Amino acid sequence: MHYKFEFRPYQRKFVRAVVTSHGMWEIREGIILCLTDESGKVGWGEIAPITWFGSETLEQALNFCRQLLPEIREETIFSIPDDLPACQFGFESALQGVRESRSEDFELLISPPPASVTYSGLLPAGETALEAWQRLWQQGYSTFKWKIAVYPTSVELKILESLVQSLPASTKLRLDANGGLNFEEANLWLTTCDKLNANSELPVEIEFIEQPLAVDQFSAMLELSRRYQSAIALDESTATLKQLEYYYNQGWRGIFVIKPGIVGSPSRLCQFCQHHKIDAVFSSVFETIVGRKAALQLATELSQYNRAVGFGINHYFAEDDAVWLENLW
Ligand SMILES: O=C(O)CCC(=O)C1=CC=C[C@@H](O)[C@@H]1C(=O)O
Ligand SMILES: [Mg+2]
């Protein structure tokens, strides 16, 4: 089976720059692709790389698309190399869309997100988190993720104290260090989290610390996961399917953050998750509605535990997705 193939690169400015220990991220760049089969059925996909997480670069993805035009065969889609995981996701999602004729036109793409999952809202780094949470709380979030390892640990631990005192009862707080802590700081954070979680007076649960140490510190993170009660989630460490499998085989049984947009082939991800009952948290790559729809579909199918998905209900961009997509295409 072969498909007519078209693609458009895009750039979209975030409403609010994403500040992490990797730095400041202001513009999301990616590719929207469209496959059309012989009967005229259409499927949409998105290639949204995060190079500093280990996916391909945008340039590599663009070169891959350019050398394919004007059509692509099904077997080519399932043999996209593993060093192009965002392309694997984009093309397979589009193929799925054609097969399910899920998105003949944009309207179907823009349909509301699946209600069956709960969402985690992203809190900005630093003390702005102290007032940012109310707006998200009013929008219905009860799980929040706060970026840490952006300011000195002593400063952030002070803010954490006020944050846990002000968050409403039965809310959950995730802490994402993006690999920016050293071993001593990670111990300090985890000791604090254990203390907070042991305090039954406190209405908030620290759900987990995400990627406390750098990717090359796996054995230290394994050691931390044995030393503390508070859960640890690998994110940058398990950014691609190859890494997911590797660290599972290395004995990781903590939480795995899965970013469908860059992890690679959705069909192979399904096989892995069906084989191994991993504790997974599905997370956005700050994609547009095209990639988001496919990623949320996967999250809904594969979530074993009812952990909130990191796809904040509000999109990350200023202009409306439907308008943006119409103008792009
Ligand atoms: O997972 C979430 O709650 C939202 C997505 C998110 O936090 C991220 C998306 C992409 C890159 C990173 O900046 C960041 C992360 O580290 O998880
Ligand atoms: Mg993360």
Coordinates of C-alpha atoms and ligand atoms in Angstrom, one line a residue:
M1 CA 0.0 0.0 0.0
H2 CA 1.4 3.5 -0.8
Y3 CA 0.2 6.9 0.2
K4 CA 0.5 10.4 -1.2
F5 CA 2.7 12.3 1.3
E6 CA 2.8 16.1 2.0
F7 CA 4.5 17.9 4.9
R8 CA 4.8 21.4 6.2
P9 CA 7.4 22.6 8.8
Y10 CA 6.0 24.9 11.5
Q11 CA 7.1 27.2 14.3
R12 CA 4.9 28.2 17.2
K13 CA 5.7 30.6 20.0
F14 CA 4.8 29.3 23.5
V15 CA 2.4 31.4 25.5
R16 CA 5.0 31.2 28.3
A17 CA 8.6 30.1 27.7
V18 CA 9.4 26.7 29.2
V19 CA 12.1 27.2 31.8
T20 CA 13.9 24.0 32.9
S21 CA 17.4 23.1 34.1
H22 CA 18.1 22.6 30.3
G23 CA 17.4 26.3 29.8
M24 CA 14.8 28.5 28.3
W25 CA 12.6 27.1 25.4
E26 CA 10.5 29.8 23.6
I27 CA 9.5 28.4 20.2
R28 CA 8.3 24.9 19.3
E29 CA 9.4 23.8 15.9
G30 CA 8.1 20.7 14.1
I31 CA 6.5 19.2 11.0
I32 CA 2.9 18.4 10.2
L33 CA 2.5 15.6 7.7
C34 CA -0.5 14.3 5.8
L35 CA -1.0 10.9 4.1
T36 CA -3.7 10.3 1.6
D37 CA -4.6 6.8 0.4
E38 CA -5.9 5.8 -3.1
S39 CA -9.5 6.2 -1.9
G40 CA -8.8 9.7 -0.8
K41 CA -8.8 9.0 3.0
V42 CA -6.5 11.3 4.9
G43 CA -4.4 10.8 8.1
W44 CA -2.5 13.6 9.9
G45 CA 0.7 13.2 11.9
E46 CA 3.2 15.4 13.7
I47 CA 7.0 15.2 14.1
A48 CA 8.0 17.2 17.2
P49 CA 11.6 16.5 18.1
I50 CA 13.3 17.3 21.4
T51 CA 16.9 17.1 20.5
W52 CA 18.2 17.6 24.1
F53 CA 16.1 14.6 25.1
G54 CA 17.9 12.4 22.5
S55 CA 15.5 12.5 19.6
E56 CA 16.6 13.5 16.1
T57 CA 17.0 17.1 15.2
L58 CA 14.4 19.0 13.2
E59 CA 16.9 19.2 10.3
Q60 CA 17.3 15.4 10.3
A61 CA 13.5 15.0 10.3
L62 CA 13.1 17.5 7.4
N63 CA 15.8 15.8 5.4
F64 CA 14.1 12.4 5.9
C65 CA 10.8 13.9 4.7
R66 CA 12.3 15.7 1.7
Q67 CA 13.9 12.5 0.3
L68 CA 10.5 10.7 0.6
L69 CA 8.3 13.0 -1.5
P70 CA 5.8 12.5 -3.2
E71 CA 4.7 9.2 -1.7
I72 CA 5.6 6.7 1.0
R73 CA 5.0 2.9 1.2
E74 CA 3.6 1.2 4.3
E75 CA 6.7 -0.9 4.7
T76 CA 8.9 2.3 4.6
I77 CA 6.9 3.7 7.6
F78 CA 7.5 0.5 9.7
S79 CA 11.2 0.6 8.8
I80 CA 12.0 4.2 9.7
P81 CA 15.3 3.9 11.6
D82 CA 15.4 4.1 15.4
D83 CA 17.5 7.2 15.3
L84 CA 14.4 9.0 13.9
P85 CA 11.9 8.3 16.8
A86 CA 9.8 11.5 16.3
C87 CA 9.5 10.5 12.6
Q88 CA 8.4 7.0 13.6
F89 CA 5.7 8.5 15.8
G90 CA 4.5 11.1 13.2
F91 CA 4.3 8.7 10.2
E92 CA 2.7 5.8 12.2
S93 CA 0.1 8.1 13.7
A94 CA -0.8 9.4 10.3
L95 CA -1.1 5.9 9.0
Q96 CA -3.3 5.0 11.9
G97 CA -5.4 8.1 11.1
V98 CA -5.9 6.9 7.5
R99 CA -6.7 3.3 8.6
E100 CA -9.3 4.5 11.1
S101 CA -10.3 7.4 8.8
R102 CA -10.2 9.2 12.1
S103 CA -9.4 12.6 10.8
E104 CA -10.8 13.2 7.3
D105 CA -10.7 16.9 8.1
F106 CA -9.4 19.2 10.8
E107 CA -12.6 19.2 12.8
L108 CA -12.2 15.6 13.9
L109 CA -8.6 16.5 15.0
I110 CA -9.9 19.4 17.2
S111 CA -12.4 17.2 19.0
P112 CA -12.1 17.5 22.9
P113 CA -9.5 15.5 24.6
P114 CA -10.5 12.1 26.0
A115 CA -12.3 12.6 29.3
S116 CA -11.1 9.3 30.7
V117 CA -7.7 10.7 31.7
T118 CA -6.9 13.3 34.4
Y119 CA -4.3 15.9 33.5
S120 CA -1.4 17.4 35.3
G121 CA -0.9 21.2 35.1
L122 CA 2.6 22.6 34.7
L123 CA 3.8 25.1 37.3
P124 CA 6.5 27.6 36.3
A125 CA 9.9 27.3 38.0
G126 CA 10.6 29.3 41.1
E127 CA 8.3 31.2 43.4
T128 CA 5.8 32.2 40.6
A129 CA 4.5 28.7 41.2
L130 CA 3.0 30.0 44.4
E131 CA 0.3 31.9 42.6
A132 CA 0.3 30.0 39.3
W133 CA -1.4 27.0 40.9
Q134 CA -4.7 28.8 41.7
R135 CA -5.5 29.5 38.0
L136 CA -4.9 25.8 37.2
W137 CA -6.8 24.6 40.2
Q138 CA -9.8 26.7 39.1
Q139 CA -9.5 25.0 35.6
G140 CA -9.9 21.6 37.3
Y141 CA -6.3 20.3 37.8
S142 CA -5.6 18.4 41.0
T143 CA -2.1 17.2 39.9
F144 CA 0.6 19.8 39.4
K145 CA 4.2 19.5 38.2
W146 CA 6.8 22.0 39.3
K147 CA 10.1 22.5 37.6
I148 CA 13.0 22.4 40.1
A149 CA 16.8 22.6 39.9
V150 CA 16.4 25.9 38.2
Y151 CA 17.3 27.9 41.4
P152 CA 19.5 26.9 44.3
T153 CA 18.1 23.9 46.3
S154 CA 17.9 26.0 49.5
V155 CA 15.7 28.6 47.7
E156 CA 13.5 25.9 46.1
L157 CA 13.0 23.9 49.3
K158 CA 11.8 27.1 51.0
I159 CA 9.3 27.7 48.2
L160 CA 8.2 24.0 48.5
E161 CA 7.4 24.5 52.2
S162 CA 5.0 27.4 51.3
L163 CA 3.7 25.5 48.2
V164 CA 2.6 22.4 50.2
Q165 CA 1.0 24.6 52.8
S166 CA -1.1 26.4 50.3
L167 CA -2.1 23.7 47.8
P168 CA -5.7 22.4 48.4
A169 CA -6.3 19.0 50.1
S170 CA -5.9 15.8 48.1
T171 CA -3.8 17.4 45.4
K172 CA -0.6 15.8 44.1
L173 CA 2.7 17.6 43.4
R174 CA 5.3 16.3 41.0
L175 CA 8.8 17.7 41.0
D176 CA 10.8 17.7 37.7
A177 CA 14.5 18.3 38.0
N178 CA 15.3 17.6 34.3
G179 CA 18.5 15.9 35.6
G180 CA 19.7 19.1 37.1
L181 CA 20.5 18.0 40.7
N182 CA 23.7 16.5 42.1
F183 CA 23.7 13.4 44.3
E184 CA 23.8 15.5 47.5
E185 CA 20.9 17.8 46.4
A186 CA 18.8 14.8 45.3
N187 CA 19.2 13.2 48.8
L188 CA 18.1 16.5 50.3
W189 CA 15.0 16.7 48.1
L190 CA 14.1 13.1 48.7
T191 CA 14.6 13.3 52.5
T192 CA 12.3 16.4 52.4
C193 CA 9.7 14.6 50.3
D194 CA 9.7 11.5 52.6
K195 CA 9.2 13.8 55.6
L196 CA 6.3 15.7 53.9
N197 CA 4.7 12.5 52.7
A198 CA 5.0 11.0 56.2
N199 CA 3.2 14.0 57.7
S200 CA -0.5 12.9 57.7
E201 CA -1.5 16.5 58.6
L202 CA -0.3 17.6 55.1
P203 CA -3.2 17.4 52.5
V204 CA -0.7 17.3 49.6
E205 CA 1.1 14.2 48.3
I206 CA 4.5 14.5 46.6
E207 CA 3.8 12.0 43.8
F208 CA 7.3 11.7 42.5
I209 CA 10.6 13.4 41.6
E210 CA 11.2 13.3 37.9
Q211 CA 14.8 12.7 36.6
P212 CA 16.6 14.0 39.7
L213 CA 20.1 13.1 38.2
A214 CA 21.6 13.2 34.7
V215 CA 21.0 10.3 32.3
D216 CA 24.6 8.9 33.0
Q217 CA 23.8 8.6 36.8
F218 CA 21.5 5.6 36.5
S219 CA 23.1 3.5 39.3
A220 CA 22.9 6.5 41.6
M221 CA 19.2 6.9 40.8
L222 CA 18.6 3.1 41.4
E223 CA 20.4 3.6 44.8
L224 CA 18.1 6.6 45.6
S225 CA 15.0 4.6 44.6
R226 CA 16.0 2.0 47.2
R227 CA 16.9 4.5 49.9
Y228 CA 13.7 6.6 49.9
Q229 CA 9.9 6.0 50.0
S230 CA 9.2 8.9 47.6
A231 CA 8.9 7.7 44.0
I232 CA 11.4 8.6 41.3
A233 CA 10.4 8.8 37.6
L234 CA 12.9 8.5 34.8
D235 CA 12.2 10.9 31.9
E236 CA 15.3 12.0 29.9
S237 CA 16.7 8.5 30.7
T238 CA 13.8 6.7 29.0
A239 CA 13.1 9.2 26.2
T240 CA 13.4 6.6 23.4
L241 CA 12.1 3.0 23.3
K242 CA 15.6 1.7 23.1
Q243 CA 16.4 3.5 26.5
L244 CA 13.1 2.4 28.0
E245 CA 13.9 -1.3 27.2
Y246 CA 17.5 -0.9 28.4
Y247 CA 16.7 0.6 31.8
Y248 CA 13.9 -1.9 32.3
N249 CA 16.4 -4.7 31.7
Q250 CA 18.8 -2.9 34.0
G251 CA 16.2 -3.3 36.8
W252 CA 14.3 -0.1 36.9
R253 CA 10.9 -0.7 38.4
G254 CA 10.1 2.9 39.4
I255 CA 8.0 5.2 37.3
F256 CA 8.8 5.6 33.5
V257 CA 7.8 8.9 31.9
I258 CA 6.8 8.2 28.3
K259 CA 6.7 11.0 25.8
P260 CA 4.9 9.3 22.9
G261 CA 6.0 12.1 20.5
I262 CA 9.7 11.2 20.8
V263 CA 9.7 7.6 22.2
G264 CA 9.4 6.1 18.7
S265 CA 7.1 3.6 17.0
P266 CA 3.7 3.5 18.6
S267 CA 3.1 -0.1 17.6
R268 CA 6.4 -1.2 19.3
L269 CA 5.6 0.9 22.3
C270 CA 2.3 -0.9 22.7
Q271 CA 4.1 -4.2 22.4
F272 CA 6.5 -3.2 25.1
C273 CA 3.8 -1.9 27.5
Q274 CA 1.6 -5.0 26.9
H275 CA 4.6 -7.2 27.7
H276 CA 5.8 -5.3 30.8
K277 CA 3.3 -3.8 33.2
I278 CA 5.4 -0.7 33.8
D279 CA 4.2 2.2 36.0
A280 CA 4.1 4.8 33.2
V281 CA 3.3 8.5 33.2
F282 CA 2.5 9.8 29.7
S283 CA 3.9 13.3 29.0
S284 CA 3.6 15.9 26.3
V285 CA 6.5 17.1 24.1
F286 CA 4.6 20.4 23.9
E287 CA 3.3 19.3 20.5
T288 CA 0.4 20.8 18.6
I289 CA -3.2 19.4 18.5
V290 CA -2.1 16.9 15.7
G291 CA 0.5 15.1 17.8
R292 CA -1.4 15.6 21.0
K293 CA -4.4 13.7 19.7
A294 CA -2.4 10.7 18.7
A295 CA -0.3 10.8 21.9
L296 CA -3.4 11.0 24.1
Q297 CA -5.0 8.1 22.3
L298 CA -1.9 6.0 23.2
A299 CA -1.9 7.3 26.8
T300 CA -5.6 6.3 27.1
E301 CA -4.9 2.8 25.7
L302 CA -1.7 2.1 27.7
S303 CA -2.1 3.7 31.1
Q304 CA -2.1 0.9 33.6
Y305 CA -2.3 3.0 36.7
N306 CA -4.5 6.0 36.8
R307 CA -1.7 8.6 36.9
A308 CA -2.5 12.0 35.5
V309 CA -1.1 12.6 32.0
G310 CA 1.3 15.5 31.6
F311 CA -0.7 17.2 28.8
G312 CA -2.1 20.2 30.5
I313 CA -5.7 20.7 29.3
N314 CA -4.8 24.1 27.9
H315 CA -2.6 24.1 24.9
Y316 CA 0.8 25.7 25.1
F317 CA 0.3 28.2 22.3
A318 CA -1.5 31.4 22.0
E319 CA -3.5 31.1 18.8
D320 CA -6.3 28.6 18.4
D321 CA -5.2 25.2 16.9
A322 CA -8.0 25.0 14.3
V323 CA -7.2 28.5 13.0
W324 CA -3.4 27.7 13.0
L325 CA -3.9 24.4 11.2
E326 CA -6.2 26.0 8.5
N327 CA -3.6 28.7 7.9
L328 CA -0.7 26.2 7.8
W329 CA -2.5 24.0 5.2
Ligands
LIG1 O1 5.1 16.2 31.6 C1 4.4 17.2 31.8 O2 3.8 17.4 32.8 C2 4.4 18.3 30.8 C3 5.5 18.2 29.7 C4 6.9 18.5 30.3 O3 7.0 18.8 31.5 C5 8.1 18.5 29.5 C6 7.9 18.4 28.1 C7 9.1 18.5 27.3 C8 10.3 18.7 27.8 C9 10.5 19.1 29.2 O4 10.6 20.5 29.2 C10 9.4 18.7 30.1 C11 9.8 17.5 30.9 O5 10.9 17.3 31.3 O6 9.0 16.6 31.2
MG2 MG 10.5 15.7 32.6

